[in-house]
Structure formats: structure tokens, C-alpha cells
XYZ file of C-alpha atoms in Angstrom:
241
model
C -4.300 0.454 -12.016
C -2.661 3.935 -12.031
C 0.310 2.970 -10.818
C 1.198 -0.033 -13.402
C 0.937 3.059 -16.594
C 3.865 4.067 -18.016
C 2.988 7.392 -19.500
C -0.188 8.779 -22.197
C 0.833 6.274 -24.519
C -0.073 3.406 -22.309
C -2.894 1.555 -23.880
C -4.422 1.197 -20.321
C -4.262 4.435 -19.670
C -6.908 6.271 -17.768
C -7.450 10.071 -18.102
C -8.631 10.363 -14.497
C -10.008 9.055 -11.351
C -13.659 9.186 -12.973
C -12.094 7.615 -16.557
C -10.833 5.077 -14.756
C -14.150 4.405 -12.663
C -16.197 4.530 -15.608
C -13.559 2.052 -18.018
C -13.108 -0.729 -15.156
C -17.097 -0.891 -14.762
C -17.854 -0.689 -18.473
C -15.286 -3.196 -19.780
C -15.204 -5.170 -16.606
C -18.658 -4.994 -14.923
C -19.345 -4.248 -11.288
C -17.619 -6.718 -9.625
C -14.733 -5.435 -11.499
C -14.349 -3.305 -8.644
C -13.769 -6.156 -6.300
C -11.186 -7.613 -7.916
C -8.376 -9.405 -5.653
C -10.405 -8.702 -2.282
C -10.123 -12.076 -0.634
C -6.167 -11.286 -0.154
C -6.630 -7.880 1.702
C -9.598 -9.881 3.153
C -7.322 -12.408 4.372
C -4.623 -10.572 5.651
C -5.884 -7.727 7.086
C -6.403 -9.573 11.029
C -2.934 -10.848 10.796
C -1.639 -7.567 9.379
C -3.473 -4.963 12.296
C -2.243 -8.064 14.905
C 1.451 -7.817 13.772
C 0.961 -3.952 13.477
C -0.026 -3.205 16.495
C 1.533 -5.931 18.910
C 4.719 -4.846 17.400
C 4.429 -1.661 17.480
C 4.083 -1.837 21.459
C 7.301 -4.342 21.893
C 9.723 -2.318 20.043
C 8.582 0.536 21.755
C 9.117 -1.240 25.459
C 12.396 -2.220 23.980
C 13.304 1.740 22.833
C 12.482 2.300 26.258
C 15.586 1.272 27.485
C 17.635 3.165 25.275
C 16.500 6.736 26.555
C 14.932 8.039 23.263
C 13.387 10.949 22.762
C 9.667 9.923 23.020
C 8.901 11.297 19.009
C 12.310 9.583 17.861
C 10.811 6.610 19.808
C 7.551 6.214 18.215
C 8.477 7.285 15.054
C 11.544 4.291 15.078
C 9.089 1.602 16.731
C 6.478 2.423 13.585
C 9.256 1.610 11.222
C 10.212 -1.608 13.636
C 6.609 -2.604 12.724
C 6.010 -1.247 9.521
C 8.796 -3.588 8.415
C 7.714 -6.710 10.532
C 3.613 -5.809 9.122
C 5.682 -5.916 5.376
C 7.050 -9.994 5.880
C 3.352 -10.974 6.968
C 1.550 -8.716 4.189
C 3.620 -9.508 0.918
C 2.528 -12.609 -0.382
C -0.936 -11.071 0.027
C -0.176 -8.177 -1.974
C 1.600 -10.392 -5.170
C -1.754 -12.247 -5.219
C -4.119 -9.018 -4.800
C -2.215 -6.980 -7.815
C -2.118 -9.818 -9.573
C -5.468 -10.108 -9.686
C -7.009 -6.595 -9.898
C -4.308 -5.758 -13.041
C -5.868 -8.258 -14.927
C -8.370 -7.027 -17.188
C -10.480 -9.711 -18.078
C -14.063 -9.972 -16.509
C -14.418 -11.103 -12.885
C -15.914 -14.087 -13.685
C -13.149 -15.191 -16.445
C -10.573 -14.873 -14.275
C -9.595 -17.381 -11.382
C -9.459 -17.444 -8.036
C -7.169 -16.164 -5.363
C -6.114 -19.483 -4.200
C -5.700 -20.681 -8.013
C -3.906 -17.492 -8.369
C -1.249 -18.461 -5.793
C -1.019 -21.515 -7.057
C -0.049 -20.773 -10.372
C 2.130 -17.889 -9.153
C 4.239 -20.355 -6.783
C 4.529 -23.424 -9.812
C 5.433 -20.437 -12.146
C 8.041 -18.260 -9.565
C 8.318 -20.451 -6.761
C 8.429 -18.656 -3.066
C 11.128 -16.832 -3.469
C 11.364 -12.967 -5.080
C 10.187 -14.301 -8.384
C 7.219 -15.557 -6.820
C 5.341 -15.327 -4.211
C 7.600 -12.642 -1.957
C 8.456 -10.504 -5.428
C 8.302 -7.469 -4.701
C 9.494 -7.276 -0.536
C 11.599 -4.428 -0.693
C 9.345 -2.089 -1.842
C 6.347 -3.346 0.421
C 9.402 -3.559 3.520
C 9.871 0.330 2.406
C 6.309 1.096 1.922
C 5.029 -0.090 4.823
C 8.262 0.414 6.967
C 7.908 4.189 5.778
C 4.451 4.426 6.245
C 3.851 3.329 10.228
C 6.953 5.915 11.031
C 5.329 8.611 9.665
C 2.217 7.692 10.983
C 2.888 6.649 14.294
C 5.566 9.197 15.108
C 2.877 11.655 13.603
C -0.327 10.911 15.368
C 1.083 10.116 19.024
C 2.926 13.152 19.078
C 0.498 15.286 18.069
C -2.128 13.431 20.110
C -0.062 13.833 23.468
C 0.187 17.759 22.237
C -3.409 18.693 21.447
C -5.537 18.989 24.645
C -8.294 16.121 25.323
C -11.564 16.968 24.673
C -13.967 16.255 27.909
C -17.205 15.955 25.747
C -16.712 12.501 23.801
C -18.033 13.452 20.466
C -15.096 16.319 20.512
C -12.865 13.825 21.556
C -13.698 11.454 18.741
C -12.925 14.393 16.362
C -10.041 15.026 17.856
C -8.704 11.403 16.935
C -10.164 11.633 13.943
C -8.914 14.538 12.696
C -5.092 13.278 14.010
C -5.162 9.762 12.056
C -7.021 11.035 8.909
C -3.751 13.781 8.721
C -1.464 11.200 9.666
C -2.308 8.757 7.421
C -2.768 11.392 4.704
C 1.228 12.455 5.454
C 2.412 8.921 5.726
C 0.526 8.107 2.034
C 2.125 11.092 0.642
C 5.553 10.245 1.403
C 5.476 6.441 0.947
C 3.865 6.360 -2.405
C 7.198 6.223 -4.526
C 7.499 2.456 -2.757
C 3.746 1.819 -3.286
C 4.398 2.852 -6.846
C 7.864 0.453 -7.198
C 6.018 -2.537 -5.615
C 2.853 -2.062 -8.198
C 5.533 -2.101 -11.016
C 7.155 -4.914 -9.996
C 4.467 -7.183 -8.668
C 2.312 -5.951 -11.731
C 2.170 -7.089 -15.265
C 5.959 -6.807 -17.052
C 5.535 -4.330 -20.329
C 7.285 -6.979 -22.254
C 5.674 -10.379 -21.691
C 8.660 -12.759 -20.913
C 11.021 -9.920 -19.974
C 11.599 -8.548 -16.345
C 11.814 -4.808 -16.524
C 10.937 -3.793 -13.195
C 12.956 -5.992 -10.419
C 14.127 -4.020 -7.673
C 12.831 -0.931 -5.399
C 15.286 1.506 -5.921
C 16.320 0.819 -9.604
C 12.504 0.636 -10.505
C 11.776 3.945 -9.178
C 14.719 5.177 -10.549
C 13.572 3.754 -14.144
C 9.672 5.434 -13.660
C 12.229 8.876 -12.629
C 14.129 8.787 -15.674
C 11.438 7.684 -18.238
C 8.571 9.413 -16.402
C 9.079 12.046 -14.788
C 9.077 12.689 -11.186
C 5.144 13.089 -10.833
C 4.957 9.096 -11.997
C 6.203 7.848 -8.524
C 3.192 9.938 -7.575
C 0.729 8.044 -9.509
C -2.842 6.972 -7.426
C -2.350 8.861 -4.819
C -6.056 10.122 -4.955
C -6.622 6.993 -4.420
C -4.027 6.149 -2.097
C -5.384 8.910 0.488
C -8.833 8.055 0.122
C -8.493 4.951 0.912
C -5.644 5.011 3.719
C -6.800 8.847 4.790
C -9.547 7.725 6.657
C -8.322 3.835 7.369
């Protein structure tokens, strides 16, 4: 929701994280909240399978090349960050689909109706169901190189704790500031891909169509802080993920 505003002026502006809290449940009900959660739902045992499975492939395959071990882990995130993106998009046009529309949970249809009327509308293609790809390819391609270049590279530095509650901490504390790094700096593409999978300011007319011009668009009309916009959020959610 923070991310589709285009300034003050926005009529679905929120003020804050609280504003915006308080406005979805008021206008929108509880279940408001749980807008476009069968997609995530959905997606999210193929998505850690690709992920992870990947993420161990391309980095048997870097093996061969004599990497450093950080330039390693960090490339074989992006190798699966990007792979993760292919599997995830079609889930994410649904989802944001879905939780931009303002109309009561129970008005508004279902995910598989959703898809459905995005694919007769747009078709498969990037004015339908895979809109968007670029920007999830660079968020999520951006996203598992910071993270997994971050965490296992700390994680091989910092000493293992013997006493497992210590050692859980330990973990904990690495992947909570790696994923709190990676949200930081991938947010400009998490922004573009809201933009462009999101609702169009001008019904009819496509403003917001590719990664790099979109972001370039929030920049110039903006400001730089918009390509910023939900990260709050963002961290909260992938922080501790």
C-alpha cells in the first residue's frame, strides 16, 4: 500500500505505519489485512524449494571456477535469487493485485478468479500474468546476494557457540541483519515492481512499465526517499523471515 502512493496528494495516502493500520481495518475490516494471502500461501514451498536447491547447485558449479568463497556465495544468491524470481512472479501480480484493491474482503474475488481475469485481460505475457519480472528478477536477484553472501560469511567468521540456546542467537542475530541489509538495498525494485504490478494512476493508461524507467519516474517526480517507501514494513516482515 505504501509503495503504490505517489506523493501527499495521493488520495490513498497514509500518514504512517499506524494511519495506515488503522484506515485498512476501518474502511476494510479485519480481514482486510489478509488480503491476497492464498498467493504467498501458494508459492511460498515452491519458492524456499527453488531458493534453496539452487542456491546449493550454482554454488557446486562456482566451485570449479576458484572463487573467492564471499564472491562465491554472494554470486550463487543472485544465481538463485533470479531463478526464485521466474517461479515467484505470477504469484506476486495476483497478490498486489489483490491487496491494492480497496474494496471489502468479501466484495472482492478470489485469487483464482483474480488470475483469471488478469490472463483474459493481459494474457501471460508482461501485460499479464509475468508484468512486472524485471523488477521481481532484480528484487529478488538483489536480495539472496546480499543475504547469502552476508550471512555465510559472517557465520563462518563469528565463533560457534557450544551452548545451543547461544548458538540459536547467534543465527538469529546473523539472518535478522542479513535480511535487514538485503531489504534495505533491494527496496528500489520492490518499490518498481509494486508500481508496475499495482493499480495505473490513469485508468486505461500504462504509466509505470519497466524497472529502471519506473524508478527513474518515482526519482524524478518523488524524490529519492519514494524508492524507499514501506520499508518499515519491508524489514519487519523479511527482518526476521
Amino acid at each position: 500500500r505504501f509503495q503504490i502512493q505517489r506523493g501527499k496528494t495521493d488520495p490513498t495516502s497514509y500518514k504512517s505505519l499506524g494511519d495506515c493500520f488503522r484506515t485498512i481495518f476501518q474502511r476494510e475490516g479485519l480481514l482486510g489485512f489478509y488480503k491476497g494471502i492464498l498467493p504467498p500461501v501458494l508459492a511460498e514451498t515452491p519458492k524456499r524449494a527453488v531458493k534453496f536447491f539452487t542456491f546449493e547447485q550454482y554454488k557446486k558449479v562456482l566451485g570449479y571456477a576458484s572463487l573467492p568463497p564471499g564472491l562465491a556465495f554472494a554470486v550463487a544468491g543472485l544465481g538463485s535469487g533470479l531463478t526464485e524470481a521466474v517461479v515467484v512472479n505470477p504469484f506476486e501480480v495476483v497478490k498486489v493485485t489483490l491487496q491494492t484493491n480497496q474494496n471489502a474482503f468479501t466484495e472482492q474475488p478470489s485469487s483464482f478468479a483474480q488470475a483469471q481475469q488478469i490472463i483474459k485481460t493481459g494474457g501471460l505475457g508482461s501485460q499479464g500474468l509475468n508484468k512486472g519480472l524485471t523488477a521481481t528478477l532484480g528484487r529478488h536477484g538483489v536480495f539472496n546476494m546480499v543475504y547469502f553472501g552476508f550471512y555465510f560469511n559472517v557465520k563462518n567468521i563469528l565463533p560457534v557457540n557450544k551452548d545451543p540456546n547461544l548458538e540459536f542467537l547467534r543465527k538469529f542475530g546473523i539472518g535478522l541483519v542479513s535480511g535487514t541489509i538485503a531489504s534495505i538495498i533491494n527496496i528500489p525494485f520492490d518499490v518498481a515492481k509494486s508500481r508496475i504490478q499495482g493499480p495505473q494512476p490513469v485508468p486505461g493508461e500504462i504509466k509505470y512499465r519497466t524497472c529502471f524507467k519506473t524508478m527513474a519516474t518515482v526519482y524524478k517526480e518523488e524524490g529519492f526517499l519514494a524508492l524507499y517507501k514501506g520499508l518499515l514494513p519491508k524489514i519487519m516482515r523479511l527482518g526476521p523471515g
